[in-house]
Coordinates of C-alpha atoms in Angstrom, one line a residue:
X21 CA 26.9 40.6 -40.4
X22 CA 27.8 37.2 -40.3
X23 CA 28.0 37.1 -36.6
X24 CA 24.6 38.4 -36.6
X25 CA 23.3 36.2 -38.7
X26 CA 24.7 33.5 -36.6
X27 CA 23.3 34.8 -32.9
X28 CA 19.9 35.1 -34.9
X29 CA 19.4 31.7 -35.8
X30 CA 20.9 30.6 -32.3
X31 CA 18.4 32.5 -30.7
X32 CA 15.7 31.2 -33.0
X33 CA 16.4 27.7 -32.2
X34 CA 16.6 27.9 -28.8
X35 CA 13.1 29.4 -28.6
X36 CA 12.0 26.7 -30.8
X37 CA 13.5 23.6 -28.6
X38 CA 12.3 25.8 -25.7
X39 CA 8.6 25.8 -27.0
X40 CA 8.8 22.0 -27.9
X41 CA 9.9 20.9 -24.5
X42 CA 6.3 21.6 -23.0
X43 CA 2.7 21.2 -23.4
X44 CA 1.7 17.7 -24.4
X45 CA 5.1 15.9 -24.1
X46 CA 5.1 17.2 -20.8
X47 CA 1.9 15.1 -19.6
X48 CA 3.6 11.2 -20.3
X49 CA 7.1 12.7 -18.8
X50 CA 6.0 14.4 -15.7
X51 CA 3.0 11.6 -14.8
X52 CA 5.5 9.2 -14.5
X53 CA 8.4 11.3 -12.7
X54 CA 5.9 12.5 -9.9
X55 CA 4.3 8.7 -9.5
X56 CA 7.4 7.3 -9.4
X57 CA 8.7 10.0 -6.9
X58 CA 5.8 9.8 -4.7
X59 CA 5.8 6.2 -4.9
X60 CA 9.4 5.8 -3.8
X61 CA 8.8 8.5 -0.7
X62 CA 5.8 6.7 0.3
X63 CA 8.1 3.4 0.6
X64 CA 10.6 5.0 2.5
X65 CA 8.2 6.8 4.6
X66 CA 6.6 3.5 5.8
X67 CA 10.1 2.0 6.4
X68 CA 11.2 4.8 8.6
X69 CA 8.2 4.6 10.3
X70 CA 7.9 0.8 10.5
X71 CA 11.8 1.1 12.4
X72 CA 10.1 4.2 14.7
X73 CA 7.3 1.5 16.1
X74 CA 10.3 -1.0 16.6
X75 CA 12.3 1.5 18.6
X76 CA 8.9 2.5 20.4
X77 CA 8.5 5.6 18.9
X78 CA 5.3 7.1 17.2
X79 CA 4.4 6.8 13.8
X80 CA 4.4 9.9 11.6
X81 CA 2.5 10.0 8.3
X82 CA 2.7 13.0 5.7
X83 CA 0.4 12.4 3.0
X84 CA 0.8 14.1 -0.6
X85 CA -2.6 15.5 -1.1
X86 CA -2.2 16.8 -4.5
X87 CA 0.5 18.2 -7.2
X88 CA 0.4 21.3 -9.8
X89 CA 2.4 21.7 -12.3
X90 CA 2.1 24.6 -14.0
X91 CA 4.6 25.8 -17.1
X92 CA 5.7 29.3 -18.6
X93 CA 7.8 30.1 -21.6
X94 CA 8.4 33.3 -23.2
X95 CA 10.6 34.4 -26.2
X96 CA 10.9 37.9 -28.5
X97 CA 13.4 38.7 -31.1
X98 CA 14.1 42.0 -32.1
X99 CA 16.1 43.1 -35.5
X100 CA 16.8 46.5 -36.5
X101 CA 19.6 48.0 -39.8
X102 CA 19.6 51.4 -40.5
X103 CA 21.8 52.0 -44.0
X104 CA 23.3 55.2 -44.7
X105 CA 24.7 56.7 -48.2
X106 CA 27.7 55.9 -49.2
X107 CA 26.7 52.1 -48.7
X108 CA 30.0 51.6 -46.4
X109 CA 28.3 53.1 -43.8
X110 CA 25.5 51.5 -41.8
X111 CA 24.8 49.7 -38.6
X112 CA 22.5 46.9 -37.5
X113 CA 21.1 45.6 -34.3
X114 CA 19.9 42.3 -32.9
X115 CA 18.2 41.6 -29.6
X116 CA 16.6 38.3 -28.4
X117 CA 15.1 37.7 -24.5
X118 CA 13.8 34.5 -23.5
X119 CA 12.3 33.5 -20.2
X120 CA 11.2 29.6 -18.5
X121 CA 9.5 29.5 -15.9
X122 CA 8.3 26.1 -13.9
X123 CA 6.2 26.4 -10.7
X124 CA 5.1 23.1 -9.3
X125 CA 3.2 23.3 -5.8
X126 CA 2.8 20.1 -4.0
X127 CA 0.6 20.0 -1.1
X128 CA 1.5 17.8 1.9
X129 CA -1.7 16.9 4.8
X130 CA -0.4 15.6 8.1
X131 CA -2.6 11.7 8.7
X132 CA -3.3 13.1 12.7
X133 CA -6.3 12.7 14.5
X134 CA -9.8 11.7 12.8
X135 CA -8.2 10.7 10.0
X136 CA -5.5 9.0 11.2
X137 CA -8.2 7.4 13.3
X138 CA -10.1 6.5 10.7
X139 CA -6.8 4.8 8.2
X140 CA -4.7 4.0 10.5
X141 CA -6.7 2.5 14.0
X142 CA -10.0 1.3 12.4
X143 CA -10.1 -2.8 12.1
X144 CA -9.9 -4.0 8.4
X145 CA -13.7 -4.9 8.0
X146 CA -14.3 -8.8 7.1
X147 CA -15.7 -8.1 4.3
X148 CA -12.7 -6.5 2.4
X149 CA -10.5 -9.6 3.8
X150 CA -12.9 -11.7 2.2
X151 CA -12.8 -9.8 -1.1
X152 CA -9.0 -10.1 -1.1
X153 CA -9.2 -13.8 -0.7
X154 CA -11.9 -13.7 -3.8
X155 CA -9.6 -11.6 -6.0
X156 CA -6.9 -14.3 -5.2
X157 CA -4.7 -13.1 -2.6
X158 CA -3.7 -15.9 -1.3
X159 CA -5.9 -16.9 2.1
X160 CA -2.6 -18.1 4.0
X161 CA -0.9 -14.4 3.2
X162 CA -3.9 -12.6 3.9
X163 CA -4.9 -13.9 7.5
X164 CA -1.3 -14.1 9.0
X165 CA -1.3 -10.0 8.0
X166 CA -4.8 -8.8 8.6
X167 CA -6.6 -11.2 11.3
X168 CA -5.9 -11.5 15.2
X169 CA -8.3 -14.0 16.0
X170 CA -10.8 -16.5 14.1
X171 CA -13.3 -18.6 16.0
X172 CA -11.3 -18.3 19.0
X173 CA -8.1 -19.1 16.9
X174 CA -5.4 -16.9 17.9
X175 CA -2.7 -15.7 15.2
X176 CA 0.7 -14.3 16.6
X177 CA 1.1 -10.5 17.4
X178 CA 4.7 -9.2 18.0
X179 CA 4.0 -5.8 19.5
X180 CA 6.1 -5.6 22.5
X181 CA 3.2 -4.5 25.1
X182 CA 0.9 -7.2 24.3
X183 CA 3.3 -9.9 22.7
X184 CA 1.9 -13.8 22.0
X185 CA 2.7 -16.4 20.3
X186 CA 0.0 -17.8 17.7
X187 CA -1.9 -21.1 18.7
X188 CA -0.8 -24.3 17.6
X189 CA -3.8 -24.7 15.4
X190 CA -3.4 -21.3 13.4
X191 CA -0.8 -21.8 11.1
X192 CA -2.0 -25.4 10.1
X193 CA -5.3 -23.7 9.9
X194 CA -4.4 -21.1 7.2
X195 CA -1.5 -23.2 5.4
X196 CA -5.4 -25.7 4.5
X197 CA -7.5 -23.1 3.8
X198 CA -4.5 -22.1 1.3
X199 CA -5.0 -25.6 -0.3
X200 CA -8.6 -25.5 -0.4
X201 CA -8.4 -22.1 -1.8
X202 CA -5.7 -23.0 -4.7
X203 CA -8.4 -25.9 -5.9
X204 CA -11.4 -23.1 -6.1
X205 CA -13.2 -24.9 -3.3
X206 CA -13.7 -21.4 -1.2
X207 CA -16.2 -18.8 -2.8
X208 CA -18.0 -15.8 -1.1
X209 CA -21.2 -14.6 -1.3
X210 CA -22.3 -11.0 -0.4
X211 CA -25.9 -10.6 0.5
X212 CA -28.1 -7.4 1.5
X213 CA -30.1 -8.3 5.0
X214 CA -32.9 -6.5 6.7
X215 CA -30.8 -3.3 5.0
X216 CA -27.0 -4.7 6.2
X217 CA -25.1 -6.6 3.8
X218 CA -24.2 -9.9 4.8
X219 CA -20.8 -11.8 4.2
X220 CA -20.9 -15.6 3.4
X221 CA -17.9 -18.4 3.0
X222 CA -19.0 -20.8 0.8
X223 CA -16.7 -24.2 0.9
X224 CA -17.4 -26.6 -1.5
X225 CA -15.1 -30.2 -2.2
X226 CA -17.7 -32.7 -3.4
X227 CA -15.6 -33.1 -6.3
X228 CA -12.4 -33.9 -4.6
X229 CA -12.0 -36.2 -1.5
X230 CA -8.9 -35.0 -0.9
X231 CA -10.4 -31.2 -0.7
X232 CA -13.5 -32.7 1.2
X233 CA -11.0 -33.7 3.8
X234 CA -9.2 -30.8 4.2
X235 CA -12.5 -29.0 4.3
X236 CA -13.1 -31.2 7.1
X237 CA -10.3 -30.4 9.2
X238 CA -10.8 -26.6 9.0
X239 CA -14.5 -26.9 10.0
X240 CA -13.7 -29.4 12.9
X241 CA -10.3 -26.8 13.9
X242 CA -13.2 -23.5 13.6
X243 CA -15.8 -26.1 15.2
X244 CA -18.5 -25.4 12.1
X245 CA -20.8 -27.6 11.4
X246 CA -19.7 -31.0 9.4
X247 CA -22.3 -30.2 6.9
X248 CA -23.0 -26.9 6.4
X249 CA -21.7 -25.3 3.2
X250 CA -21.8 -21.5 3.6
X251 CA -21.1 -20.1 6.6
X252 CA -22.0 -16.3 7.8
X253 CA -19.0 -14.1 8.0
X254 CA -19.2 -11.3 11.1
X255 CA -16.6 -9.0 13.3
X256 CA -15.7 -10.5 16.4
X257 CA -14.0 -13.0 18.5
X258 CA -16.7 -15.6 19.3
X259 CA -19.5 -17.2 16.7
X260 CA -23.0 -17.3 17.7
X261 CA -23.6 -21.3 16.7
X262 CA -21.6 -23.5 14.4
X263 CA -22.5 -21.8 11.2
X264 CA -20.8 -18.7 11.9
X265 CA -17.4 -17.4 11.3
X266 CA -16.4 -14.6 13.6
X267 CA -13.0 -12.9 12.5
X268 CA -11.2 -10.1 14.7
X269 CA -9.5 -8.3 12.1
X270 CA -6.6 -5.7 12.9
X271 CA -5.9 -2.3 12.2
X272 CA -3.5 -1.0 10.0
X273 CA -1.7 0.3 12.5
X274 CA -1.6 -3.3 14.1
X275 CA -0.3 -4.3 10.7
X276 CA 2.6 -2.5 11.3
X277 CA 3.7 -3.2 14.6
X278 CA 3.3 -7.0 14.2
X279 CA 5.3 -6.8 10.9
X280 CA 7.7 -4.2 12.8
X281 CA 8.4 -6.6 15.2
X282 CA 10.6 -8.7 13.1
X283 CA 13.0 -5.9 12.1
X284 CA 16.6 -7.0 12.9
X285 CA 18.5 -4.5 15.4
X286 CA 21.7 -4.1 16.7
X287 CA 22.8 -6.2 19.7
X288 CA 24.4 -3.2 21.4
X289 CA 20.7 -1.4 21.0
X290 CA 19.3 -4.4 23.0
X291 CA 21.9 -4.4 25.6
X292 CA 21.4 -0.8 26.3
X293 CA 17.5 -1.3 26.0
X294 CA 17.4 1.2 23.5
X295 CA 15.2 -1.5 22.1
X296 CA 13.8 -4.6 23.0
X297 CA 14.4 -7.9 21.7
X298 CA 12.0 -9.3 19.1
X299 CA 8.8 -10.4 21.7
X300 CA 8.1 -13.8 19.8
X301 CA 11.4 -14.7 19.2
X302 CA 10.8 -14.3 15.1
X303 CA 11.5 -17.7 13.3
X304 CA 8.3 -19.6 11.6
X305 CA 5.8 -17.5 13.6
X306 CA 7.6 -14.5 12.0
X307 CA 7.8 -13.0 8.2
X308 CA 11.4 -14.9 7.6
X309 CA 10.1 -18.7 7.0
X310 CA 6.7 -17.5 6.0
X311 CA 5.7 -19.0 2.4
X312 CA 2.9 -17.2 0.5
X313 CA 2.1 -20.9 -1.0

């Protein structure tokens, strides 16, 4: 009987730590295990495909579209004693059947054709480069990654097919507009136009003659105009007049390849162009000596 007893309460606490181990706890415990998973897969997957474009291979994006999971525990206990006359005589029973089940489904979407047209190959608009800059990103960061060309300024791109160098002008250009920005003399302005919404760069150094002259410098380097303060903010590659800031912006995918660019490789790859050498030659027009000021 003792034996009995003993495989009883056994049973009984094992259904019990069974029971406790889901519904509410499980919420905390398995939000952070699946974001941190995801998280870490999504890191990897952009560094395996980052070393892909640098070895001139095609990207390949799997995307995790959603996760369920669902939990299932069961338990029943069963005690029986039959006792017979004289009392020396009698048997007893004891039965206990537990089951666990977990069943997550995770759903995985291939990023191919409109859609990975749409994320992947369609320019960053100006505005949300803006809104980076206005959120504090800083401006020096945020144009080396995410513009090509502003006002006819060239930044560098490192993709092997259409490799350049960044003009001269570029990287003092951003490095000032970092300077400007760390006083709070850049603001934007978003405006709704003859039903389009319109972008503006407000600079603004009154208050500072140093600022003032740096303002200076990036208006005469963008060729604005020496007096205007807010300057309209469009797609492109050339301004209408002097008041106008025309940004090409890249695609993600653009992103990528530039940054992909600067990815160290074996010498032996090179030699047997399994590779290429890095197109721009990496250095300060690379992510190495970059500052994020």
């Amino acid at each position: 009987m003792k034996r009995i007893k003993f495989m009883m309460l056994v049973g009984v606490l094992l259904l019990l730590f069974g029971c406790a181990g889901i519904g509410p706890p499980t919420v905390s415990r398995d939000r952070f295990d699946y974001t941190a998973a995801i998280s870490d897969s999504w890191k990897n997957q952009m560094l395996f495909n980052m070393v892909k474009i640098r070895y001139g291979d095609a990207p390949v994006f799997l995307d995790v579209s959603s996760v369920i999971s669902q939990y299932q525990i069961a338990g029943a206990l069963n005690l029986g004693a039959t006792i017979n006359y004289p009392p020396s005589s009698g048997s007893g029973s004891l039965g206990w059947a537990g089951t666990y089940v977990e069943r997550p489904t995770i759903t995985y979407t291939p990023i191919m054709g409109d859609k990975f047209a749409r994320s992947l190959m369609s320019p960053v608009p100006p505005p949300a480069i803006l809104s980076l800059i206005q959120a504090g990103y800083p401006v020096n960061f945020v144009f080396r990654l995410l513009v090509q060309e502003i006002n006819g300024v060239r930044n560098r791109f490192g993709g092997e097919a259409r490799a350049r160098s960044a003009d001269p002008e570029f990287y003092s250009l951003i490095e000032k507009m970092r300077q400007i920005q760390s006083s709070g003399a850049i603001g934007m302005r978003f405006t709704r136009k003859e039903k389009e919404e319109a972008t503006f760069m407000v600079m603004r150094g009154e208050r500072d003659p140093a600022i003032e002259a740096l303002s200076a410098e990036v208006r005469k380097i963008l060729g604005l105009n020496s007096h205007a303060k807010e300057f309209n903010v469009v797609y492109g590659a050339v301004p209408r007049d002097d008041k106008e800031i025309a940004i090409l912006t890249r695609s993600i995918l653009e992103v990528l390849i530039d940054v992909s660019a600067d990815i160290e490789v074996p010498a032996a790859h090179v030699e047997e162009k399994r590779v290429g050498s890095n197109p721009c030659g990496g250095g300060s027009q690379g992510w190495k000596d970059f500052a994020l000021g």
